[in-house]
Tab-separated table of C-alpha atoms in Angstrom:
chain	number	residue	atom	x	y	z
A	1	MET	CA	17.000	-10.620	7.583
A	2	GLY	CA	16.335	-14.136	6.630
A	3	SER	CA	15.133	-15.272	3.231
A	4	PRO	CA	11.253	-15.405	2.918
A	5	PHE	CA	11.661	-18.229	0.270
A	6	VAL	CA	10.564	-21.740	0.567
A	7	VAL	CA	10.039	-24.713	-1.805
A	8	ALA	CA	6.628	-24.248	-3.647
A	9	GLN	CA	4.524	-26.364	-5.678
A	10	ALA	CA	4.231	-25.617	-9.399
A	11	GLU	CA	0.813	-24.668	-10.570
A	12	SER	CA	1.192	-27.251	-13.641
A	13	GLY	CA	3.301	-30.050	-13.918
A	14	GLY	CA	3.281	-31.321	-10.277
A	15	CYS	CA	6.986	-31.206	-9.722
A	16	GLN	CA	8.517	-29.318	-6.784
A	17	LEU	CA	10.480	-25.938	-7.706
A	18	PRO	CA	12.880	-24.034	-5.582
A	19	ALA	CA	11.132	-20.516	-4.919
A	20	LEU	CA	14.378	-18.528	-5.387
A	21	PRO	CA	14.670	-14.615	-5.322
A	22	TYR	CA	15.514	-13.100	-8.586
A	23	ARG	CA	18.569	-10.897	-8.396
A	24	GLY	CA	19.173	-10.145	-11.994
A	25	ARG	CA	18.726	-6.366	-13.226
A	26	VAL	CA	18.367	-5.482	-16.839
A	27	ARG	CA	20.416	-2.550	-17.725
A	28	ARG	CA	19.438	-1.652	-21.079
A	29	ALA	CA	16.257	-1.582	-22.982
A	30	VAL	CA	14.672	-5.048	-23.598
A	31	VAL	CA	11.605	-6.768	-25.169
A	32	ILE	CA	10.369	-9.384	-22.824
A	33	LYS	CA	8.726	-12.634	-23.683
A	34	PRO	CA	7.584	-15.444	-21.355
A	35	ALA	CA	9.470	-18.363	-21.622
A	36	PRO	CA	7.348	-21.457	-22.365
A	37	SER	CA	8.282	-23.145	-18.832
A	38	GLY	CA	7.207	-20.004	-17.012
A	39	VAL	CA	4.956	-20.947	-14.224
A	40	PRO	CA	3.569	-19.144	-11.206
A	41	LEU	CA	4.317	-20.225	-7.767
A	42	LEU	CA	2.308	-20.378	-4.585
A	43	VAL	CA	3.702	-20.628	-1.139
A	44	LEU	CA	1.908	-22.575	1.405
A	45	GLN	CA	2.308	-23.028	5.019
A	46	LYS	CA	-0.176	-23.821	8.161
A	47	ARG	CA	-3.335	-23.673	6.031
A	48	VAL	CA	-2.152	-19.905	5.179
A	49	LEU	CA	-1.210	-18.804	1.863
A	50	TRP	CA	1.961	-16.909	2.736
A	51	LEU	CA	2.843	-13.798	0.577
A	52	ALA	CA	6.372	-14.172	0.116
A	53	ARG	CA	8.169	-11.986	-2.519
A	54	ALA	CA	6.502	-12.378	-5.792
A	55	VAL	CA	9.016	-14.750	-7.779
A	56	PRO	CA	9.257	-13.537	-11.315
A	57	THR	CA	7.841	-15.618	-14.113
A	58	PRO	CA	10.765	-17.135	-15.968
A	59	LEU	CA	11.476	-14.929	-19.022
A	60	THR	CA	13.653	-15.037	-22.273
A	61	VAL	CA	15.103	-11.693	-22.905
A	62	GLN	CA	15.546	-10.131	-26.437
A	63	ASP	CA	17.570	-6.992	-26.318
A	64	ASP	CA	16.949	-4.349	-28.678
A	65	GLY	CA	19.831	-2.136	-27.629
A	66	GLU	CA	17.840	0.959	-27.075
A	67	ALA	CA	14.909	2.654	-25.072
A	68	GLY	CA	11.418	1.564	-26.609
A	69	THR	CA	7.984	-0.045	-25.852
A	70	LEU	CA	7.614	-2.784	-23.692
A	71	LYS	CA	4.596	-5.092	-23.978
A	72	VAL	CA	2.698	-6.371	-21.122
A	73	GLU	CA	4.051	-9.369	-19.737
A	74	GLY	CA	2.682	-11.997	-17.255
A	75	PHE	CA	-0.176	-14.396	-16.966
A	76	THR	CA	-3.977	-14.695	-16.889
A	77	ALA	CA	-6.262	-17.704	-15.980
A	78	GLN	CA	-9.053	-18.839	-18.162
A	79	GLY	CA	-11.616	-16.094	-18.021
A	80	TYR	CA	-9.349	-13.238	-16.981
A	81	ASP	CA	-8.076	-12.293	-20.758
A	82	ALA	CA	-9.985	-8.984	-20.392
A	83	VAL	CA	-7.762	-7.493	-17.756
A	84	ARG	CA	-4.891	-8.123	-20.083
A	85	GLU	CA	-6.557	-6.281	-22.689
A	86	VAL	CA	-7.300	-3.274	-20.666
A	87	PHE	CA	-3.920	-3.293	-19.293
A	88	GLN	CA	-2.511	-3.471	-22.786
A	89	ARG	CA	-4.431	-0.754	-23.763
A	90	LEU	CA	-3.681	1.580	-20.907
A	91	VAL	CA	0.111	1.030	-21.825
A	92	ASP	CA	-0.579	1.435	-25.597
A	93	GLU	CA	-2.291	4.641	-24.920
A	94	GLY	CA	0.661	5.976	-22.874
A	95	ARG	CA	-1.732	6.278	-19.895
A	96	GLU	CA	0.239	3.750	-17.996
A	97	THR	CA	4.180	3.847	-18.306
A	98	GLY	CA	4.748	1.266	-15.542
A	99	ALA	CA	2.566	-0.941	-13.474
A	100	GLY	CA	1.689	-4.192	-12.084
A	101	VAL	CA	-1.844	-5.851	-11.777
A	102	SER	CA	-2.589	-8.780	-9.743
A	103	VAL	CA	-5.768	-10.558	-9.072
A	104	TRP	CA	-6.532	-13.475	-6.713
A	105	ARG	CA	-9.362	-15.737	-6.211
A	106	ASP	CA	-9.806	-18.895	-4.012
A	107	GLY	CA	-6.541	-18.662	-2.614
A	108	ARG	CA	-4.449	-18.398	-5.789
A	109	GLU	CA	-3.240	-15.613	-8.152
A	110	VAL	CA	-5.319	-15.671	-11.346
A	111	VAL	CA	-3.489	-12.576	-12.884
A	112	ARG	CA	-0.070	-11.363	-12.827
A	113	LEU	CA	0.720	-8.695	-15.354
A	114	SER	CA	3.655	-6.337	-15.736
A	115	GLY	CA	3.611	-3.346	-18.032
A	116	GLY	CA	5.991	-0.429	-19.030
A	117	TRP	CA	9.019	0.742	-17.175
A	118	ALA	CA	10.334	1.043	-13.765
A	119	ASP	CA	12.624	4.076	-14.344
A	120	VAL	CA	12.207	7.566	-15.828
A	121	GLU	CA	14.858	6.674	-18.467
A	122	ARG	CA	12.999	3.834	-19.868
A	123	ARG	CA	15.655	1.174	-19.619
A	124	ARG	CA	14.653	-1.041	-16.690
A	125	PRO	CA	11.387	-2.718	-17.531
A	126	TRP	CA	8.733	-3.398	-14.929
A	127	ARG	CA	9.020	-6.787	-13.356
A	128	ASP	CA	6.662	-8.738	-11.323
A	129	ASP	CA	8.720	-8.127	-8.327
A	130	THR	CA	9.066	-4.271	-8.978
A	131	LEU	CA	8.536	-2.264	-5.849
A	132	VAL	CA	6.489	0.935	-5.955
A	133	GLN	CA	5.288	3.631	-3.435
A	134	PRO	CA	1.583	3.408	-3.241
A	135	TYR	CA	1.031	6.600	-1.081
A	136	SER	CA	-2.112	5.870	1.160
A	137	LEU	CA	-2.202	2.337	0.736
A	138	SER	CA	0.679	2.413	3.205
A	139	LYS	CA	-1.698	3.682	5.916
A	140	THR	CA	-3.416	0.120	6.412
A	141	PHE	CA	-0.012	-1.237	7.428
A	142	ALA	CA	0.391	1.446	9.804
A	143	THR	CA	-2.883	0.578	11.395
A	144	LEU	CA	-1.784	-2.738	11.771
A	145	ALA	CA	1.273	-2.171	13.735
A	146	ALA	CA	-1.062	-0.224	16.174
A	147	LEU	CA	-3.403	-2.888	16.311
A	148	VAL	CA	-0.602	-5.323	17.247
A	149	ALA	CA	-0.049	-2.999	20.387
A	150	VAL	CA	-3.753	-3.389	21.227
A	151	ARG	CA	-3.535	-7.258	20.558
A	152	ASP	CA	-0.852	-7.096	23.441
A	153	GLY	CA	-2.466	-5.072	25.919
A	154	ALA	CA	0.034	-2.099	25.386
A	155	LEU	CA	-2.729	0.206	23.918
A	156	ALA	CA	-6.380	0.268	24.031
A	157	LEU	CA	-8.644	1.636	21.225
A	158	ASP	CA	-10.831	3.937	23.416
A	159	GLU	CA	-8.076	5.238	25.975
A	160	PRO	CA	-7.037	8.823	25.398
A	161	VAL	CA	-3.740	8.919	23.501
A	162	ALA	CA	-2.378	11.274	26.538
A	163	ALA	CA	-2.684	8.236	28.642
A	164	TYR	CA	0.360	6.957	26.999
A	165	TRP	CA	1.866	10.084	25.063
A	166	LYS	CA	1.761	12.727	27.746
A	167	GLU	CA	2.969	15.597	25.488
A	168	TYR	CA	0.194	14.960	23.141
A	169	GLY	CA	-2.520	15.624	25.790
A	170	VAL	CA	-2.769	19.823	25.301
A	171	GLU	CA	-4.507	22.125	23.208
A	172	GLY	CA	-7.764	20.277	23.168
A	173	LYS	CA	-6.432	16.869	22.464
A	174	GLU	CA	-6.687	15.394	26.144
A	175	ARG	CA	-9.495	13.169	25.328
A	176	THR	CA	-8.388	12.378	21.791
A	177	THR	CA	-8.486	8.289	21.334
A	178	LEU	CA	-6.536	6.046	19.233
A	179	ARG	CA	-9.848	4.939	17.692
A	180	GLN	CA	-10.232	8.439	16.488
A	181	VAL	CA	-6.756	8.562	15.122
A	182	LEU	CA	-7.207	5.327	13.071
A	183	THR	CA	-10.504	6.544	11.692
A	184	HIS	CA	-9.377	9.902	10.795
A	185	GLN	CA	-11.273	11.822	13.353
A	186	ALA	CA	-8.437	13.159	15.409
A	187	GLY	CA	-8.663	16.695	14.046
A	188	GLN	CA	-5.095	16.745	12.466
A	189	PRO	CA	-5.403	15.876	8.705
A	190	ARG	CA	-2.258	17.838	7.947
A	191	PHE	CA	0.821	18.906	9.779
A	192	PRO	CA	0.528	22.467	11.425
A	193	GLN	CA	1.851	25.607	9.991
A	194	GLU	CA	4.924	25.563	12.405
A	195	ALA	CA	6.126	22.534	10.771
A	196	ALA	CA	6.526	24.467	7.517
A	197	ASN	CA	10.314	24.927	7.955
A	198	LEU	CA	11.036	21.217	8.954
A	199	ASP	CA	12.378	18.748	6.460
A	200	LEU	CA	10.094	15.941	5.122
A	201	LEU	CA	12.725	13.600	6.696
A	202	ASP	CA	12.832	15.110	10.324
A	203	ASP	CA	10.493	12.536	11.881
A	204	ALA	CA	11.016	13.588	15.467
A	205	GLY	CA	10.591	17.329	14.625
A	206	LEU	CA	7.237	16.410	12.920
A	207	ARG	CA	5.836	14.250	15.653
A	208	GLU	CA	6.702	16.680	18.182
A	209	SER	CA	4.710	19.436	16.043
A	210	LEU	CA	1.601	17.180	16.256
A	211	ALA	CA	1.905	16.774	19.811
A	212	ARG	CA	2.343	20.239	20.598
A	213	THR	CA	-0.560	22.129	18.557
A	214	ALA	CA	-4.301	22.086	18.511
A	215	PRO	CA	-6.420	20.174	16.375
A	216	GLU	CA	-8.128	21.911	13.495
A	217	TYR	CA	-11.540	20.823	14.907
A	218	ALA	CA	-12.656	19.019	18.114
A	219	PRO	CA	-11.549	15.484	17.738
A	220	GLY	CA	-14.666	12.921	17.084
A	221	THR	CA	-16.709	16.061	15.451
A	222	ALA	CA	-15.424	15.784	11.700
A	223	LEU	CA	-13.711	13.646	9.333
A	224	GLY	CA	-10.845	13.997	7.054
A	225	GLU	CA	-8.148	11.533	5.977
A	226	HIS	CA	-5.130	12.134	8.170
A	227	ALA	CA	-2.913	12.347	4.751
A	228	LEU	CA	0.616	12.804	5.899
A	229	THR	CA	0.067	12.782	9.558
A	230	TYR	CA	-1.151	9.221	10.098
A	231	GLY	CA	1.852	7.518	10.464
A	232	HIS	CA	3.572	9.989	12.567
A	233	LEU	CA	0.544	10.078	15.083
A	234	ILE	CA	0.761	6.343	15.284
A	235	ASP	CA	4.519	6.257	15.493
A	236	GLY	CA	4.451	8.514	18.489
A	237	ILE	CA	1.861	6.721	20.358
A	238	LEU	CA	3.901	3.310	19.721
A	239	ARG	CA	7.131	4.932	20.891
A	240	ALA	CA	5.258	6.209	24.000
A	241	ALA	CA	3.296	3.214	24.684
A	242	THR	CA	5.747	0.339	24.055
A	243	GLY	CA	9.172	1.833	23.725
A	244	ARG	CA	9.186	0.651	19.885
A	245	SER	CA	8.823	2.628	16.715
A	246	LEU	CA	6.130	1.880	14.060
A	247	GLN	CA	8.972	0.308	11.767
A	248	GLU	CA	10.344	-1.913	14.624
A	249	VAL	CA	6.730	-3.190	15.329
A	250	TYR	CA	6.089	-3.935	11.571
A	251	ASP	CA	9.218	-5.277	10.729
A	252	SER	CA	9.490	-7.589	13.742
A	253	VAL	CA	5.850	-8.728	13.809
A	254	VAL	CA	3.472	-7.633	11.010
A	255	ARG	CA	5.459	-8.202	7.986
A	256	PRO	CA	6.804	-11.569	9.201
A	257	ALA	CA	3.383	-12.717	10.369
A	258	LEU	CA	1.770	-11.859	6.852
A	259	ALA	CA	5.020	-12.665	4.766
A	260	LEU	CA	4.678	-9.504	2.974
A	261	ASP	CA	6.938	-8.088	0.213
A	262	ALA	CA	6.128	-4.590	1.520
A	263	TRP	CA	8.606	-2.445	3.202
A	264	PHE	CA	8.732	0.696	5.516
A	265	GLY	CA	12.420	1.824	5.008
A	266	VAL	CA	13.657	-0.275	1.896
A	267	PRO	CA	16.712	-2.425	2.831
A	268	ASP	CA	19.757	-2.026	0.644
A	269	THR	CA	19.402	-5.499	-0.694
A	270	GLU	CA	15.957	-4.656	-2.224
A	271	LEU	CA	16.693	-0.898	-3.559
A	272	GLU	CA	17.188	-2.205	-7.248
A	273	ARG	CA	13.725	-3.471	-7.216
A	274	VAL	CA	12.249	-0.054	-6.619
A	275	ALA	CA	10.350	1.953	-9.464
A	276	ASP	CA	10.599	5.806	-10.064
A	277	LEU	CA	7.465	7.821	-9.721
A	278	GLU	CA	6.618	10.324	-12.170
A	279	TYR	CA	3.968	12.904	-13.068
A	280	ALA	CA	1.230	12.133	-15.641
A	281	SER	CA	1.340	15.935	-16.448
A	282	PRO	CA	4.043	18.667	-14.938
A	283	ASP	CA	0.976	20.285	-13.104
A	284	TRP	CA	-0.522	17.319	-11.584
A	285	PRO	CA	0.278	17.963	-7.874
A	286	ARG	CA	-1.387	21.378	-8.395
A	287	GLN	CA	-4.722	19.938	-9.485
A	288	LEU	CA	-5.221	17.844	-6.655
A	289	HIS	CA	-8.368	18.315	-4.335
A	290	ALA	CA	-6.255	17.066	-1.655
A	291	ALA	CA	-3.376	19.550	-2.308
A	292	PRO	CA	-4.123	21.704	0.893
A	293	TRP	CA	-3.367	18.917	2.932
A	294	LEU	CA	-0.239	17.782	1.440
A	295	GLN	CA	1.805	21.170	1.331
A	296	ILE	CA	3.640	20.707	4.941
A	297	PRO	CA	6.254	19.583	4.999
A	298	ASP	CA	7.267	20.532	1.593
A	299	GLY	CA	8.278	17.477	-0.832
A	300	ALA	CA	5.982	14.774	-0.229
A	301	LEU	CA	4.846	14.969	-4.051
A	302	ASP	CA	8.085	16.239	-5.275
A	303	THR	CA	9.311	13.375	-7.357
A	304	ARG	CA	13.100	14.596	-6.706
A	305	ARG	CA	12.486	13.814	-3.084
A	306	VAL	CA	10.512	10.776	-3.181
A	307	ASN	CA	12.633	9.087	-5.726
A	308	SER	CA	15.935	9.598	-3.613
A	309	ARG	CA	17.466	6.644	-1.631
A	310	ASP	CA	17.321	8.727	1.645
A	311	TRP	CA	13.228	9.041	1.190
A	312	ARG	CA	12.885	5.133	0.238
A	313	GLN	CA	14.888	4.288	3.395
A	314	THR	CA	13.161	6.212	5.863
A	315	VAL	CA	9.712	5.934	7.275
A	316	PHE	CA	6.919	8.076	6.244
A	317	ALA	CA	4.277	5.495	7.214
A	318	ALA	CA	1.185	7.622	5.943
A	319	ALA	CA	2.909	7.080	2.165
A	320	ASN	CA	5.923	5.528	1.730
A	321	LEU	CA	5.369	1.889	1.866
A	322	HIS	CA	7.022	0.258	-1.192
A	323	THR	CA	5.364	-3.110	-2.318
A	324	THR	CA	4.196	-5.052	-5.243
A	325	ALA	CA	0.996	-5.764	-7.018
A	326	THR	CA	1.042	-9.508	-6.095
A	327	ALA	CA	1.831	-8.549	-2.412
A	328	MET	CA	-1.029	-6.290	-2.258
A	329	ALA	CA	-3.667	-8.452	-3.831
A	330	GLY	CA	-2.581	-11.251	-1.832
A	331	PHE	CA	-2.993	-9.707	1.370
A	332	PHE	CA	-6.412	-8.306	0.383
A	333	SER	CA	-7.529	-11.851	-0.844
A	334	SER	CA	-7.593	-13.150	2.783
A	335	ILE	CA	-8.468	-9.901	4.932
A	336	THR	CA	-12.048	-11.621	5.699
A	337	SER	CA	-10.802	-15.127	5.904
A	338	GLU	CA	-11.371	-16.845	9.181
A	339	GLU	CA	-8.319	-18.926	8.601
A	340	GLY	CA	-6.285	-16.160	7.279
A	341	PRO	CA	-2.917	-14.710	8.296
A	342	LEU	CA	-4.395	-11.511	9.318
A	343	ARG	CA	-6.936	-12.961	11.529
A	344	GLU	CA	-4.188	-15.215	13.066
A	345	LEU	CA	-2.164	-12.051	13.704
A	346	LEU	CA	-4.753	-10.161	15.292
A	347	GLY	CA	-7.105	-12.716	16.953
A	348	PRO	CA	-10.874	-13.032	16.196
A	349	GLN	CA	-12.249	-10.001	18.114
A	350	LEU	CA	-9.644	-7.550	16.927
A	351	HIS	CA	-9.821	-8.887	13.502
A	352	THR	CA	-13.490	-8.258	13.368
A	353	GLU	CA	-13.072	-4.782	14.891
A	354	LEU	CA	-10.430	-3.932	12.073
A	355	LEU	CA	-12.932	-4.708	9.214
A	356	THR	CA	-16.201	-3.292	10.800
A	357	SER	CA	-17.634	0.097	9.719
A	358	GLN	CA	-16.532	2.595	12.284
A	359	VAL	CA	-17.766	6.013	10.773
A	360	THR	CA	-19.574	7.473	7.833
A	361	GLY	CA	-19.519	11.058	6.803
A	362	HIS	CA	-18.324	13.794	4.506
A	363	ASP	CA	-14.505	13.291	4.165
A	364	GLN	CA	-13.119	16.735	3.871
A	365	VAL	CA	-9.999	15.805	2.317
A	366	PHE	CA	-11.707	13.370	-0.160
A	367	GLY	CA	-14.448	15.878	-0.696
A	368	THR	CA	-16.856	13.041	-0.486
A	369	ARG	CA	-19.194	10.982	1.644
A	370	LEU	CA	-16.957	7.905	2.912
A	371	THR	CA	-17.046	5.072	5.401
A	372	TRP	CA	-13.917	4.198	7.410
A	373	THR	CA	-13.013	1.061	9.082
A	374	LEU	CA	-9.987	0.998	11.470
A	375	GLY	CA	-7.667	0.813	8.412
A	376	PHE	CA	-9.681	0.426	5.242
A	377	LEU	CA	-12.478	2.248	3.283
A	378	ARG	CA	-15.588	0.185	3.085
A	379	ASP	CA	-18.807	0.195	1.309
A	380	ARG	CA	-21.285	-2.343	0.560
A	381	GLY	CA	-19.359	-3.943	-2.421
A	382	LYS	CA	-15.807	-3.823	-1.243
A	383	ILE	CA	-13.075	-3.366	1.336
A	384	ALA	CA	-10.502	-0.979	-0.076
A	385	LYS	CA	-7.475	1.302	0.290
A	386	GLY	CA	-6.011	3.444	-2.574
A	387	GLY	CA	-3.427	6.100	-2.742
A	388	ILE	CA	-3.031	9.477	-4.532
A	389	GLY	CA	-1.451	8.806	-7.929
A	390	GLY	CA	-3.516	5.943	-8.999
A	391	SER	CA	-2.572	2.743	-6.952
A	392	ALA	CA	-5.379	0.790	-5.464
A	393	ALA	CA	-6.066	-2.573	-3.979
A	394	TRP	CA	-9.514	-3.944	-2.889
A	395	TRP	CA	-11.466	-7.080	-1.830
A	396	SER	CA	-14.683	-7.461	-3.559
A	397	LEU	CA	-17.369	-8.700	-1.051
A	398	ASP	CA	-19.713	-9.212	-4.089
A	399	HIS	CA	-17.306	-11.410	-6.269
A	400	ARG	CA	-14.891	-12.910	-3.611
A	401	HIS	CA	-11.889	-11.686	-5.274
A	402	SER	CA	-9.057	-9.313	-4.597
A	403	CYS	CA	-7.065	-7.144	-7.039
A	404	ALA	CA	-4.146	-4.730	-6.914
A	405	TYR	CA	-3.269	-1.908	-9.356
A	406	LEU	CA	0.120	-0.437	-8.454
A	407	THR	CA	1.585	2.234	-10.623
A	408	ARG	CA	4.505	4.919	-10.805
A	409	ARG	CA	2.687	7.301	-13.082
A	410	LEU	CA	0.914	9.788	-10.752
A	411	ASP	CA	-2.448	10.579	-12.077
A	412	ASP	CA	-6.086	9.781	-11.142
A	413	HIS	CA	-7.800	6.285	-10.380
A	414	SER	CA	-9.212	5.803	-13.732
A	415	ARG	CA	-6.899	3.200	-14.720
A	416	ALA	CA	-7.669	0.960	-11.853
A	417	ALA	CA	-11.219	1.844	-12.195
A	418	GLU	CA	-11.011	0.198	-15.796
A	419	ILE	CA	-9.556	-2.769	-14.223
A	420	ALA	CA	-12.069	-3.022	-11.787
A	421	THR	CA	-15.008	-2.550	-14.330
A	422	VAL	CA	-13.855	-5.563	-16.258
A	423	LEU	CA	-13.775	-7.803	-13.110
A	424	GLY	CA	-17.404	-6.846	-12.406
A	425	ASP	CA	-16.304	-4.159	-9.415
A	426	ASN	CA	-17.189	-0.513	-8.999
A	427	LEU	CA	-13.836	1.239	-7.518
A	428	ALA	CA	-16.036	4.404	-6.610
A	429	VAL	CA	-16.164	4.259	-2.688
A	430	VAL	CA	-19.570	5.638	-1.277
A	431	GLY	CA	-20.513	5.877	2.467
A	432	ASP	CA	-21.763	2.288	3.781
A	433	ASP	CA	-24.975	3.494	5.606
């Protein structure tokens, strides 16, 4: 796998600097201070902002020898100091133990902040290249893999899935379409009871359980985020229609085209960057409104499983993308652009289809009224996607900026909402009628 790095122009000073990967690893607790020469880098090619791995701002390190408190580090452009203030308060109050924040405007990153720790032992500081699992934010990138196959003519949005995946066309699913799958109307918001004895990593077994069983409701008649099943449904369709897995399409087409530092199946070379997830409180999983849709197969919310190497290196595309705040905010910054990499990847017609509101209604999993596009939540103010546990990313239609808040501390979305508020955004999503 080739390096995504190219020579980049520094924001200040006008000199050419090589954008090299950071391979260092802090093995003891540190207090980190930005070096005076630290500058953020942008990577430009073909009029498109390429979102290569976030290159950490140069740092000087003061070792205190033991675990302790880590200040928020990074940069904010003029006019964005309030974002730092809110983020620092979240860390100081203990509501955040490890997260990254990124804001982009006019094709450049204007905020890049890191705070807290990347590990449960509090010995590895969160860096701006720290990877974390944002749960359902992953689904957007599973969608893109499916849309690449639509672009290539291997799939059609309104053709029955059973036309490609023969085993799927049983038990009332004969007319289920790809569009219904992508917009959470396929009637399979959770795995069937027969999958209760399957292991979380039994990819083939979980796919087959969805193909064999009846939907919970007639496809197209109700709405409910396909919380854990989304990636397996898309993977099954892609395998049947193209002979390639979701991961293969994502790795060979989507990720290179968008130059994303975002991984389905973290390679060995990137594992040291991955953050450990932790609960905000021991009973957090049981407090979730969506808990009934997350119980089969067992383990998707169990930090002993999701912090394991096996989980990080498998593909569970509804939930386990691993990425950075900079990569997600950078991606969202160009999702509506007519000259952006997403439109170049999909083509004008499919790009427009991706962003267009498809269905509005009461989402039984979220418990509220929502509007789904093919890959995002949308309302009059934003195009967004979040994940259980508190991570979120969005493009503000009102203010023309993007933001990503990615966290390892599994709690509600109030932290991202407070960042949104100081940016003038409202993170609450309502149906776009």
